[in-house]
Tab-separated table of C-alpha atoms and ligand atoms in Angstrom:
chain	number	residue	atom	x	y	z
P	49	MET	CA	-17.776	29.086	14.731
P	50	SER	CA	-15.235	28.059	12.091
P	51	ARG	CA	-12.197	26.003	13.116
P	52	LYS	CA	-8.853	27.512	13.308
P	53	LYS	CA	-6.262	26.811	10.572
P	54	LEU	CA	-2.771	25.437	11.023
P	55	TYR	CA	-0.291	24.576	8.554
P	56	ILE	CA	2.871	22.670	9.501
P	57	ARG	CA	5.964	22.538	7.592
P	58	THR	CA	8.320	19.598	8.300
P	59	TRP	CA	11.866	18.912	7.808
P	60	GLY	CA	14.283	15.832	8.685
P	61	CYS	CA	13.905	12.283	9.200
P	62	GLN	CA	10.685	10.181	9.275
P	63	MET	CA	10.255	10.393	13.240
P	64	ASN	CA	10.167	14.212	12.609
P	65	GLU	CA	7.354	13.646	9.882
P	66	HIS	CA	5.395	11.612	12.782
P	67	LYS	CA	6.184	13.920	15.349
P	68	SER	CA	4.144	16.517	13.182
P	69	GLU	CA	1.274	14.093	13.020
P	70	GLY	CA	1.656	14.251	16.805
P	71	ILE	CA	1.263	18.141	16.547
P	72	ALA	CA	-1.632	18.152	14.655
P	73	GLY	CA	-3.518	15.559	16.625
P	74	LEU	CA	-2.658	17.359	19.472
P	75	LEU	CA	-3.949	20.752	18.162
P	76	ALA	CA	-7.078	19.314	16.571
P	77	ARG	CA	-8.050	18.957	20.247
P	78	TYR	CA	-7.718	22.522	20.431
P	79	GLY	CA	-10.047	23.126	17.483
P	80	TYR	CA	-7.289	23.343	14.880
P	81	GLU	CA	-7.892	21.681	11.215
P	82	LEU	CA	-4.868	21.055	8.886
P	83	VAL	CA	-4.561	23.264	5.717
P	84	ASP	CA	-2.078	22.848	2.808
P	85	ARG	CA	-0.784	26.312	2.393
P	86	PRO	CA	0.643	28.964	4.869
P	87	GLU	CA	-1.606	31.502	3.415
P	88	GLU	CA	-4.775	29.972	4.804
P	89	ALA	CA	-3.492	29.516	8.372
P	90	ASP	CA	-3.876	31.065	11.620
P	91	LEU	CA	-1.033	29.133	13.133
P	92	VAL	CA	2.082	27.923	11.290
P	93	ILE	CA	4.319	25.367	12.800
P	94	PHE	CA	7.872	24.715	11.514
P	95	ASN	CA	9.016	21.074	12.551
P	96	THR	CA	12.956	21.750	12.098
P	97	CYS	CA	15.779	19.410	11.352
P	98	MET	CA	19.217	20.221	12.428
P	99	VAL	CA	21.161	17.180	10.740
P	100	ARG	CA	22.834	19.466	8.108
P	101	GLU	CA	23.590	23.185	7.576
P	102	LYS	CA	21.270	23.813	4.687
P	103	PRO	CA	17.900	22.665	6.248
P	104	GLU	CA	19.047	24.552	9.321
P	105	GLU	CA	19.524	27.844	7.344
P	106	LYS	CA	16.288	27.396	5.020
P	107	ILE	CA	14.256	27.791	8.632
P	108	PHE	CA	15.255	31.030	8.675
P	109	SER	CA	14.702	32.055	5.097
P	110	GLU	CA	11.379	30.678	5.473
P	111	ALA	CA	10.240	32.396	8.779
P	112	GLY	CA	11.059	35.487	6.695
P	113	MET	CA	8.296	34.554	3.926
P	114	ILE	CA	6.224	33.963	7.075
P	115	ARG	CA	7.068	37.652	8.453
P	116	ARG	CA	5.904	38.809	5.141
P	117	LEU	CA	2.511	36.939	5.547
P	118	LYS	CA	1.947	38.394	8.858
P	119	GLU	CA	2.173	41.651	7.391
P	120	LYS	CA	-1.388	41.164	5.493
P	121	LYS	CA	-2.618	38.660	8.383
P	122	PRO	CA	-1.271	40.324	12.054
P	123	HIS	CA	-3.073	37.535	14.021
P	124	LEU	CA	-1.084	34.768	12.131
P	125	LEU	CA	1.165	32.736	14.555
P	126	LEU	CA	4.438	31.275	13.935
P	127	GLY	CA	5.886	28.491	16.440
P	128	VAL	CA	9.194	26.756	15.765
P	129	GLY	CA	9.831	23.389	17.240
P	130	GLY	CA	11.963	20.210	16.292
P	131	CYS	CA	15.766	19.879	16.390
P	132	VAL	CA	16.958	23.329	15.585
P	133	ALA	CA	14.724	24.763	18.348
P	134	GLN	CA	16.199	22.511	20.814
P	135	ALA	CA	19.383	23.399	20.074
P	136	LEU	CA	19.221	27.018	19.750
P	137	GLY	CA	16.424	27.972	21.918
P	138	ARG	CA	15.940	31.559	22.832
P	139	LYS	CA	18.623	32.278	20.015
P	140	ILE	CA	15.724	31.542	17.377
P	141	LEU	CA	13.418	34.452	19.056
P	142	GLU	CA	16.511	36.570	18.706
P	143	ARG	CA	17.226	35.753	15.087
P	144	SER	CA	14.059	35.810	13.847
P	145	PRO	CA	11.361	38.643	15.014
P	146	ALA	CA	8.613	36.560	13.049
P	147	VAL	CA	8.917	33.617	15.134
P	148	ASP	CA	6.263	33.764	18.471
P	149	PHE	CA	7.370	30.766	20.154
P	150	VAL	CA	9.474	28.038	20.294
P	151	PHE	CA	9.299	24.571	21.680
P	152	GLY	CA	11.897	21.739	22.068
P	153	SER	CA	11.757	18.206	20.668
P	154	ALA	CA	10.242	16.689	23.740
P	155	ASN	CA	8.225	19.642	24.400
P	156	ILE	CA	5.423	19.179	22.099
P	157	SER	CA	2.811	18.713	24.673
P	158	ASP	CA	3.565	21.819	26.037
P	159	ILE	CA	2.137	23.965	22.548
P	160	PRO	CA	-1.252	24.487	23.900
P	161	ARG	CA	-0.151	26.215	26.986
P	162	LEU	CA	2.357	28.620	24.851
P	163	LEU	CA	-0.365	29.483	22.784
P	164	THR	CA	-2.572	30.361	25.733
P	165	GLU	CA	0.175	32.204	27.087
P	166	LEU	CA	0.645	34.246	23.721
P	167	GLU	CA	-3.153	34.866	23.514
P	168	GLU	CA	-3.302	36.451	26.763
P	169	ARG	CA	-0.243	38.867	26.064
P	170	ARG	CA	-2.401	39.730	23.397
P	171	ARG	CA	-5.331	40.447	25.479
P	172	ASN	CA	-3.310	42.507	27.845
P	173	GLY	CA	-2.041	44.438	24.477
P	174	HIS	CA	1.128	42.812	24.152
P	175	LEU	CA	1.488	41.791	20.644
P	176	ARG	CA	4.837	40.676	20.644
P	177	PRO	CA	6.497	38.498	23.233
P	178	GLY	CA	9.113	40.749	24.984
P	179	ARG	CA	12.582	40.038	24.435
P	180	ASP	CA	13.495	39.268	27.903
P	181	GLU	CA	10.321	36.928	28.318
P	182	PRO	CA	10.311	34.542	25.399
P	183	VAL	CA	7.469	32.124	24.819
P	184	MET	CA	9.079	29.191	24.767
P	185	ALA	CA	9.441	25.385	26.301
P	186	VAL	CA	12.677	23.847	25.839
P	187	SER	CA	13.720	21.264	28.439
P	188	LYS	CA	17.260	21.269	28.961
P	189	ILE	CA	17.742	17.351	28.034
P	190	PRO	CA	14.752	16.139	25.780
P	191	ASP	CA	14.321	13.092	28.062
P	192	ARG	CA	10.598	12.639	28.061
P	193	LEU	CA	8.573	10.193	25.821
P	194	GLU	CA	5.528	11.966	25.068
P	195	ASP	CA	2.090	10.386	24.435
P	196	LEU	CA	0.643	12.099	21.712
P	197	PRO	CA	-2.980	11.588	19.809
P	198	PHE	CA	-1.345	11.183	16.144
P	199	LEU	CA	-3.182	12.652	13.472
P	200	ARG	CA	-2.063	10.269	10.640
P	201	ARG	CA	-1.887	11.698	7.248
P	202	SER	CA	-2.651	8.156	5.646
P	203	ARG	CA	-5.448	5.901	6.320
P	204	PHE	CA	-3.698	2.787	5.354
P	205	GLN	CA	0.274	3.386	6.326
P	206	ALA	CA	1.220	4.229	9.552
P	207	LYS	CA	4.366	5.239	11.409
P	208	VAL	CA	4.778	4.048	14.899
P	209	THR	CA	7.815	5.038	16.841
P	210	ILE	CA	9.274	2.362	19.226
P	211	THR	CA	12.341	4.577	20.484
P	212	GLU	CA	13.159	8.204	20.749
P	213	GLY	CA	16.720	9.685	21.006
P	214	CYS	CA	20.094	8.019	20.364
P	215	SER	CA	22.889	7.194	22.756
P	216	ASN	CA	25.495	6.284	19.858
P	217	PHE	CA	27.257	9.792	19.555
P	218	CYS	CA	28.744	9.268	16.031
P	219	SER	CA	31.281	11.729	15.688
P	220	PHE	CA	29.502	13.712	12.603
P	221	CYS	CA	25.939	13.571	13.971
P	222	ILE	CA	23.790	16.038	15.796
P	223	VAL	CA	20.885	13.757	16.722
P	224	PRO	CA	21.732	12.635	20.306
P	225	TYR	CA	22.236	16.122	21.447
P	226	THR	CA	18.781	17.401	19.677
P	227	THR	CA	16.724	14.297	20.556
P	228	GLY	CA	18.270	12.984	24.179
P	229	LEU	CA	19.603	9.943	25.147
P	230	LEU	CA	18.133	6.323	23.907
P	231	ARG	CA	14.200	6.177	25.264
P	232	SER	CA	12.326	2.856	24.612
P	233	ARG	CA	8.622	2.718	24.634
P	234	LEU	CA	7.330	-0.167	26.315
P	235	PRO	CA	6.394	-3.106	24.261
P	236	GLY	CA	3.138	-3.470	25.501
P	237	GLU	CA	2.147	-0.074	24.512
P	238	ILE	CA	3.573	-0.968	20.448
P	239	ILE	CA	1.685	-3.955	20.402
P	240	ARG	CA	-1.479	-2.343	21.482
P	241	GLU	CA	-0.774	0.735	19.297
P	242	VAL	CA	-0.059	-1.877	16.363
P	243	SER	CA	-2.937	-4.107	16.756
P	244	GLU	CA	-5.472	-0.939	16.729
P	245	LEU	CA	-4.020	0.193	13.613
P	246	ALA	CA	-4.601	-3.250	12.555
P	247	ALA	CA	-8.126	-3.165	13.696
P	248	GLN	CA	-8.876	0.317	11.906
P	249	GLY	CA	-7.816	-1.324	8.704
P	250	TYR	CA	-4.197	0.109	8.351
P	251	LYS	CA	-2.234	-2.250	5.695
P	252	GLU	CA	1.181	-1.211	6.692
P	253	VAL	CA	3.097	-0.070	9.909
P	254	GLN	CA	6.769	1.508	9.772
P	255	LEU	CA	8.470	1.019	13.280
P	256	LEU	CA	10.609	4.078	13.821
P	257	GLY	CA	13.912	4.798	15.717
P	258	GLN	CA	17.222	6.110	15.151
P	259	ASN	CA	18.699	2.713	15.650
P	260	VAL	CA	15.639	0.380	15.929
P	261	ASP	CA	18.578	-2.456	16.859
P	262	SER	CA	19.231	-0.587	20.110
P	263	TYR	CA	15.288	-0.956	21.009
P	264	GLY	CA	15.386	-2.253	25.006
P	265	ASN	CA	18.805	-1.339	25.783
P	266	ASP	CA	17.702	1.364	28.047
P	267	LEU	CA	15.363	-0.588	30.040
P	268	ASP	CA	16.140	-3.161	33.037
P	269	ASP	CA	14.886	-6.209	31.067
P	270	PRO	CA	17.258	-8.429	28.939
P	271	ASP	CA	14.065	-9.905	26.983
P	272	ILE	CA	13.022	-6.551	25.693
P	273	THR	CA	15.098	-6.618	22.366
P	274	PHE	CA	13.987	-5.570	18.744
P	275	ALA	CA	13.784	-9.166	17.919
P	276	HIS	CA	11.437	-10.059	20.356
P	277	LEU	CA	9.367	-7.072	19.715
P	278	LEU	CA	9.461	-7.612	15.907
P	279	ARG	CA	8.522	-11.429	16.643
P	280	ALA	CA	5.894	-10.356	19.030
P	281	LEU	CA	4.557	-8.114	15.911
P	282	THR	CA	4.435	-10.720	13.245
P	283	ARG	CA	1.460	-12.371	15.326
P	284	ILE	CA	-0.781	-9.271	14.669
P	285	ASP	CA	-3.110	-9.306	11.613
P	286	ILE	CA	-1.245	-6.552	9.470
P	287	PRO	CA	-0.160	-7.375	5.902
P	288	ARG	CA	3.067	-5.592	6.002
P	289	ILE	CA	5.843	-4.333	8.994
P	290	ARG	CA	8.569	-2.035	8.032
P	291	PHE	CA	11.207	-0.741	10.233
P	292	THR	CA	14.052	2.132	9.802
P	293	SER	CA	16.895	2.632	10.548
P	294	SER	CA	18.980	-0.303	11.280
P	295	HIS	CA	22.299	-0.164	12.628
P	296	PRO	CA	25.350	-2.260	11.515
P	297	LYS	CA	27.215	-2.680	14.648
P	298	ASP	CA	23.557	-3.630	16.585
P	299	ILE	CA	21.622	-5.592	14.148
P	300	THR	CA	21.588	-9.391	15.834
P	301	PRO	CA	21.088	-12.525	14.102
P	302	ALA	CA	17.561	-13.120	15.814
P	303	VAL	CA	16.242	-10.062	13.745
P	304	ILE	CA	17.652	-11.570	10.592
P	305	ASP	CA	15.812	-15.156	11.750
P	306	VAL	CA	12.556	-13.159	11.882
P	307	LEU	CA	13.482	-11.406	8.711
P	308	ALA	CA	13.837	-14.677	7.176
P	309	GLU	CA	10.691	-16.300	7.733
P	310	ARG	CA	8.520	-14.475	5.051
P	311	ASN	CA	6.090	-13.582	7.464
P	312	ASN	CA	4.418	-9.829	7.642
P	313	VAL	CA	7.902	-8.364	8.231
P	314	CYS	CA	8.743	-6.715	4.632
P	315	GLU	CA	12.218	-7.822	3.145
P	316	HIS	CA	13.628	-4.060	3.700
P	317	VAL	CA	16.921	-2.937	5.467
P	318	HIS	CA	17.948	0.395	5.521
P	319	MET	CA	21.459	0.133	7.357
P	320	ALA	CA	23.678	3.099	6.840
P	321	VAL	CA	27.100	2.110	6.220
P	322	GLN	CA	28.095	5.928	6.186
P	323	SER	CA	32.063	4.932	4.788
P	324	GLY	CA	33.721	2.156	3.130
P	325	SER	CA	37.139	2.779	4.752
P	326	ASP	CA	37.663	1.415	8.216
P	327	LYS	CA	40.002	4.649	9.304
P	328	VAL	CA	37.011	7.147	8.590
P	329	LEU	CA	34.452	4.456	9.921
P	330	ARG	CA	36.748	5.008	13.387
P	331	ASP	CA	36.807	8.488	13.109
P	332	MET	CA	33.113	8.391	12.974
P	333	ARG	CA	32.874	6.093	15.797
P	334	ARG	CA	30.582	3.612	13.969
P	335	GLY	CA	31.496	0.445	15.701
P	336	TYR	CA	32.204	-1.715	12.500
P	337	THR	CA	34.529	-2.035	9.764
P	338	LYS	CA	33.779	-2.569	5.961
P	339	GLU	CA	34.352	-6.119	6.215
P	340	GLN	CA	32.161	-6.832	8.910
P	341	PHE	CA	29.521	-4.658	7.041
P	342	LEU	CA	29.943	-6.445	3.723
P	343	GLU	CA	29.715	-9.679	5.749
P	344	LEU	CA	26.571	-8.625	7.107
P	345	VAL	CA	25.137	-7.543	3.741
P	346	TYR	CA	25.978	-10.926	2.237
P	347	GLU	CA	24.554	-12.611	5.150
P	348	LEU	CA	21.016	-10.678	4.532
P	349	LYS	CA	21.197	-11.399	1.059
P	350	LYS	CA	21.758	-15.071	1.802
P	351	ARG	CA	19.431	-15.992	4.461
P	352	VAL	CA	16.494	-13.277	2.993
P	353	PRO	CA	15.895	-14.024	-0.600
P	354	GLY	CA	15.189	-10.451	-2.711
P	355	VAL	CA	15.968	-8.419	0.592
P	356	ASN	CA	16.612	-4.732	-0.417
P	357	VAL	CA	19.561	-3.232	1.349
P	358	THR	CA	19.662	0.560	1.358
P	359	THR	CA	21.637	2.950	3.194
P	360	ASP	CA	23.421	6.170	3.973
P	361	ILE	CA	27.022	7.444	3.093
P	362	ILE	CA	28.653	10.804	3.944
P	363	VAL	CA	31.237	12.072	1.410
P	364	GLY	CA	34.099	14.412	2.264
P	365	PHE	CA	34.268	13.452	6.064
P	366	PRO	CA	37.237	15.628	7.454
P	367	THR	CA	39.940	12.470	7.621
P	368	GLU	CA	38.575	11.066	4.259
P	369	THR	CA	41.363	10.844	1.736
P	370	GLU	CA	40.642	9.860	-1.915
P	371	ARG	CA	42.165	6.403	-0.929
P	372	ASP	CA	39.640	6.221	1.599
P	373	PHE	CA	36.774	7.065	-0.674
P	374	GLU	CA	38.336	4.544	-3.196
P	375	GLU	CA	37.418	2.052	-0.327
P	376	THR	CA	33.541	3.446	-0.447
P	377	VAL	CA	33.403	3.198	-4.111
P	378	ASP	CA	34.789	-0.243	-3.874
P	379	LEU	CA	32.346	-0.952	-0.993
P	380	VAL	CA	29.227	0.087	-2.870
P	381	LYS	CA	30.077	-1.996	-5.751
P	382	LYS	CA	30.306	-5.133	-3.643
P	383	ALA	CA	27.207	-4.371	-1.467
P	384	ARG	CA	25.080	-3.547	-4.672
P	385	PHE	CA	22.558	-1.573	-2.581
P	386	GLY	CA	19.165	-0.912	-3.687
P	387	GLY	CA	18.993	2.747	-2.767
P	388	ALA	CA	21.591	5.332	-1.384
P	389	TYR	CA	21.102	8.561	0.219
P	390	ILE	CA	24.521	10.438	-0.273
P	391	PHE	CA	25.345	13.499	1.517
P	392	LYS	CA	28.445	16.013	1.653
P	393	TYR	CA	29.787	15.987	5.424
P	394	SER	CA	28.478	19.089	7.103
P	395	PRO	CA	30.026	20.393	10.106
P	396	ARG	CA	27.712	20.887	13.127
P	397	PRO	CA	28.646	22.547	16.017
P	398	GLY	CA	28.308	20.834	19.220
P	399	THR	CA	29.542	17.166	17.701
P	400	ILE	CA	32.822	15.844	18.350
P	401	SER	CA	34.061	15.711	14.529
P	402	TYR	CA	33.480	19.420	14.611
P	403	TYR	CA	35.705	19.955	17.425
P	404	LYS	CA	38.249	17.479	16.591
P	405	TRP	CA	39.224	18.363	12.572
P	406	PRO	CA	38.661	21.224	10.627
P	407	ASP	CA	36.285	21.145	7.473
P	408	SER	CA	39.254	20.237	5.069
P	409	VAL	CA	37.792	18.398	2.311
P	410	PRO	CA	37.221	21.280	-0.350
P	411	PRO	CA	33.458	21.740	-1.266
P	412	GLU	CA	34.373	20.874	-4.862
P	413	GLU	CA	36.017	17.693	-4.232
P	414	LYS	CA	33.031	16.672	-2.036
P	415	GLN	CA	30.775	17.135	-4.954
P	416	ARG	CA	33.109	15.294	-7.189
P	417	ARG	CA	32.775	12.398	-4.691
P	418	LEU	CA	29.222	12.697	-4.376
P	419	GLU	CA	28.546	12.614	-8.155
P	420	HIS	CA	30.920	9.832	-8.851
P	421	LEU	CA	28.846	7.690	-6.148
P	422	LEU	CA	25.539	8.737	-7.092
P	423	GLN	CA	26.470	7.670	-10.814
P	424	LEU	CA	27.611	4.381	-9.714
P	425	GLN	CA	24.815	3.539	-7.323
P	426	LYS	CA	22.498	4.681	-10.231
P	427	GLN	CA	24.086	2.243	-12.844
P	428	ILE	CA	23.965	-0.610	-9.804
P	429	VAL	CA	19.923	-0.031	-9.189
P	430	ALA	CA	19.440	0.330	-13.171
P	431	GLU	CA	21.157	-3.040	-13.610
P	432	ASP	CA	19.180	-4.730	-10.735
P	433	ASN	CA	16.082	-3.373	-11.733
P	434	GLN	CA	16.307	-4.705	-14.921
P	435	LYS	CA	16.889	-8.323	-13.358
P	436	ARG	CA	13.187	-7.817	-12.128
P	437	VAL	CA	11.222	-7.682	-15.713
P	438	GLY	CA	8.846	-10.678	-15.605
P	439	GLU	CA	8.376	-10.887	-12.101
P	440	VAL	CA	4.938	-10.709	-10.527
P	441	VAL	CA	5.076	-8.484	-7.386
P	442	GLU	CA	2.604	-7.203	-4.778
P	443	VAL	CA	2.136	-3.689	-4.997
P	444	LEU	CA	0.420	-1.566	-2.066
P	445	VAL	CA	-0.862	1.386	-4.216
P	446	GLU	CA	0.046	4.730	-2.537
P	447	GLY	CA	-1.551	7.398	-5.199
P	448	GLU	CA	-1.748	8.378	-8.742
P	449	ALA	CA	1.288	8.663	-10.460
P	450	LYS	CA	0.058	12.187	-11.790
P	451	PRO	CA	-3.276	13.509	-11.246
P	452	GLY	CA	-5.221	11.916	-14.363
P	453	SER	CA	-2.379	10.388	-15.592
P	454	GLY	CA	-4.316	6.900	-15.650
P	455	GLN	CA	-1.132	5.675	-13.908
P	456	VAL	CA	-0.970	4.774	-10.129
P	457	LEU	CA	2.350	4.487	-8.308
P	458	GLY	CA	3.092	2.088	-5.025
P	459	LYS	CA	5.744	0.190	-3.427
P	460	THR	CA	6.693	-3.803	-3.314
P	461	ARG	CA	7.521	-5.513	0.019
P	462	GLU	CA	11.101	-4.667	-0.577
P	463	ASN	CA	10.151	-0.932	-0.978
P	464	LYS	CA	10.658	-0.656	-4.628
P	465	THR	CA	8.439	1.924	-6.597
P	466	VAL	CA	6.031	0.374	-9.286
P	467	VAL	CA	4.029	2.534	-11.502
P	468	PHE	CA	1.129	0.892	-13.841
P	469	PRO	CA	-1.895	1.665	-15.581
P	470	GLY	CA	-4.633	1.845	-12.838
P	471	ARG	CA	-7.596	3.770	-11.530
P	472	PRO	CA	-7.509	5.931	-8.401
P	473	GLU	CA	-9.799	3.804	-6.254
P	474	TRP	CA	-6.856	1.121	-6.026
P	475	VAL	CA	-4.905	3.697	-3.559
P	476	GLY	CA	-4.617	1.783	-0.305
P	477	GLU	CA	-5.234	-1.716	-2.008
P	478	PHE	CA	-2.808	-4.478	-3.015
P	479	VAL	CA	-2.593	-4.897	-6.365
P	480	ARG	CA	-0.443	-8.205	-8.063
P	481	VAL	CA	1.666	-6.565	-10.811
P	482	ARG	CA	3.726	-8.336	-13.651
P	483	VAL	CA	6.769	-6.164	-14.127
P	484	THR	CA	7.064	-5.567	-17.970
P	485	SER	CA	9.904	-2.901	-18.024
P	486	ALA	CA	12.446	-1.102	-15.225
P	487	SER	CA	14.530	1.873	-15.031
P	488	VAL	CA	16.662	3.643	-12.298
P	489	ALA	CA	13.332	5.272	-11.086
P	490	GLY	CA	12.010	1.556	-10.845
P	491	LEU	CA	9.630	-0.654	-12.099
P	492	PHE	CA	6.902	-0.523	-14.610
P	493	GLY	CA	4.356	-3.153	-15.194
P	494	GLU	CA	0.492	-4.141	-15.545
P	495	ALA	CA	-1.988	-5.200	-12.879
P	496	LEU	CA	-3.210	-8.505	-12.869
P	497	GLU	CA	-5.394	-8.628	-9.637
P	498	VAL	CA	-6.614	-6.064	-7.401
P	499	SER	CA	-7.903	-6.676	-4.236
P	500	VAL	CA	-10.834	-4.294	-4.681
P	501	PRO	CA	-13.691	-5.051	-7.143
P	502	VAL	CA	-13.190	-3.591	-10.545
P	503	PRO	CA	-16.378	-1.459	-11.365
P	504	THR	CA	-17.981	-2.937	-14.404
Y	437	SAM	N1	20.326	6.901	12.881
Y	437	SAM	C1	20.561	6.714	11.453
Y	437	SAM	C2	21.788	5.706	11.309
Y	437	SAM	O1	22.438	5.700	11.849
Y	437	SAM	O2	21.433	5.028	10.558
Y	437	SAM	C3	21.089	8.176	10.878
Y	437	SAM	C4	20.037	9.002	10.946
Y	437	SAM	S1	20.618	10.428	10.252
Y	437	SAM	C5	19.154	11.650	10.822
Y	437	SAM	C6	20.549	10.502	8.561
Y	437	SAM	C7	21.630	10.312	7.668
Y	437	SAM	O3	22.318	11.839	7.826
Y	437	SAM	C8	23.057	9.606	8.614
Y	437	SAM	O4	22.697	8.115	8.176
Y	437	SAM	C9	24.141	10.394	7.990
Y	437	SAM	O5	24.440	9.652	6.578
Y	437	SAM	C10	23.519	12.099	7.828
Y	437	SAM	N2	24.127	12.755	8.715
Y	437	SAM	C11	23.999	12.823	9.777
Y	437	SAM	N3	24.944	13.871	9.924
Y	437	SAM	C12	25.401	14.338	8.980
Y	437	SAM	C13	26.351	15.573	8.833
Y	437	SAM	N4	27.068	16.152	9.905
Y	437	SAM	N5	26.779	15.707	7.743
Y	437	SAM	C14	26.322	15.143	6.389
Y	437	SAM	N6	25.379	13.989	6.604
Y	437	SAM	C15	24.972	13.824	7.888
Y	438	SF4	FE1	23.466	9.974	14.332
Y	438	SF4	FE2	24.669	7.667	14.956
Y	438	SF4	FE3	22.549	7.905	16.068
Y	438	SF4	FE4	22.358	7.306	13.438
Y	438	SF4	S1	23.134	6.091	15.281
Y	438	SF4	S2	21.140	8.973	14.578
Y	438	SF4	S3	24.327	8.528	12.672
Y	438	SF4	S4	24.454	9.303	16.484
Y	439	F3S	FE1	16.778	16.079	11.551
Y	439	F3S	FE2	16.410	15.676	14.164
Y	439	F3S	FE3	15.578	13.880	12.527
Y	439	F3S	S1	17.912	16.645	13.559
Y	439	F3S	S2	17.170	13.937	10.863
Y	439	F3S	S3	14.753	15.991	12.534
Y	439	F3S	S4	16.084	13.647	14.613
């Protein structure tokens, strides 16, 4: 019997990407194999994000496309999970008739049961679930740490969740409401998982948490901290360990100590600043000032040579005046981030800022601030990349730059993209590369030494 086909579309953060690997692994046990296009699928899953309005809206337009597919393929099922499902629950079934079932942020392990329920209804002649009895599993508070059999997309890079949820309640952010309060996995479990990945030949693990520095805060043991966990992981024989995201209010000197040792922990810190204005930072409930943030950046750059500090910024927060925005511009000039995701403030129902302030910065003003920062940030990255010409860097090759182009691309330890002439069989291998030129997009170079034998 041919295997059933599963297509998963994921929106949102790395943690959501990883959850999709959990969905794929779980459903593989029930006979599903992944396909790349919804047209080929028997089951489509949308793993959704609610952090800004645009991705939320996209889900409903894409559900409309699946509805059209269903006209040709009536047995096709559509399940919606993740953060939008957690927040909207049965409203999704009401709003989009194409959706067959809904599962919450901590209800992935309920999917097989929901599928069986749907099958039973079909056998009994009910092709569509009645609106009064939706097929859904959405825990009121997502408080489960789910143990999933991850089916990883890459054979050399693995994501490992260390915490779920977030207890910070930054005023603009929906995440604590859709993912629940902070829940940390036990260190033993994480160490075991990373050791197994190392034994399977993985070259890089990325530790995931909305705020990795809060790891352990929910557990009753003062010795369970992110710094302790990181130190324990440095003893595992795996070439690269990354982590994301760091939080400026919680990163400790002990974490910087581990980073400063030049062990297998990579020199990259993604640490969202959000704003350079003390007033806006207070209104955002971020827990630090501009000066404290800059001190931290300077300390990191001093103690960890070559460290790449990247960030997230929100423009157009309701209380952000032109003067506040200028403070952000000033901070960006001083911090010289290696990369920045810049977002326009998007009011999210349920969050503190949504109720406290009207979305008062006009869209064209948000756009102007966004473009101004993007331009500045590009200039900084182009200048800093240029300084690296002539260096020799270690690159983990991730893929071909374009199929058949004769060029491959990969990342340095600090997460800089490098493109250079190479062979497809180098994917998943380390290559020493001399940087010969640079642009805002990254570094370009030539291979010096490859860790795989080059065919003669
Ligand atoms: N936990 C991470 C942290 O605090 O560094 C952030 C996770 S959030 C999924 C990713 C980014 O989305 C945030 O850093 C913020 O810049 C942005 N973001 C969150 N809520 C937003 C909103 N309401 N409008 C615009 N951007 C938002
Ligand atoms: Fe959202 Fe703040 Fe938690 Fe990050 S730390 S996920 S921005 S509440
Ligand atoms: Fe989005 Fe949920 Fe992640 S809201 S950013 S998918 S935690």
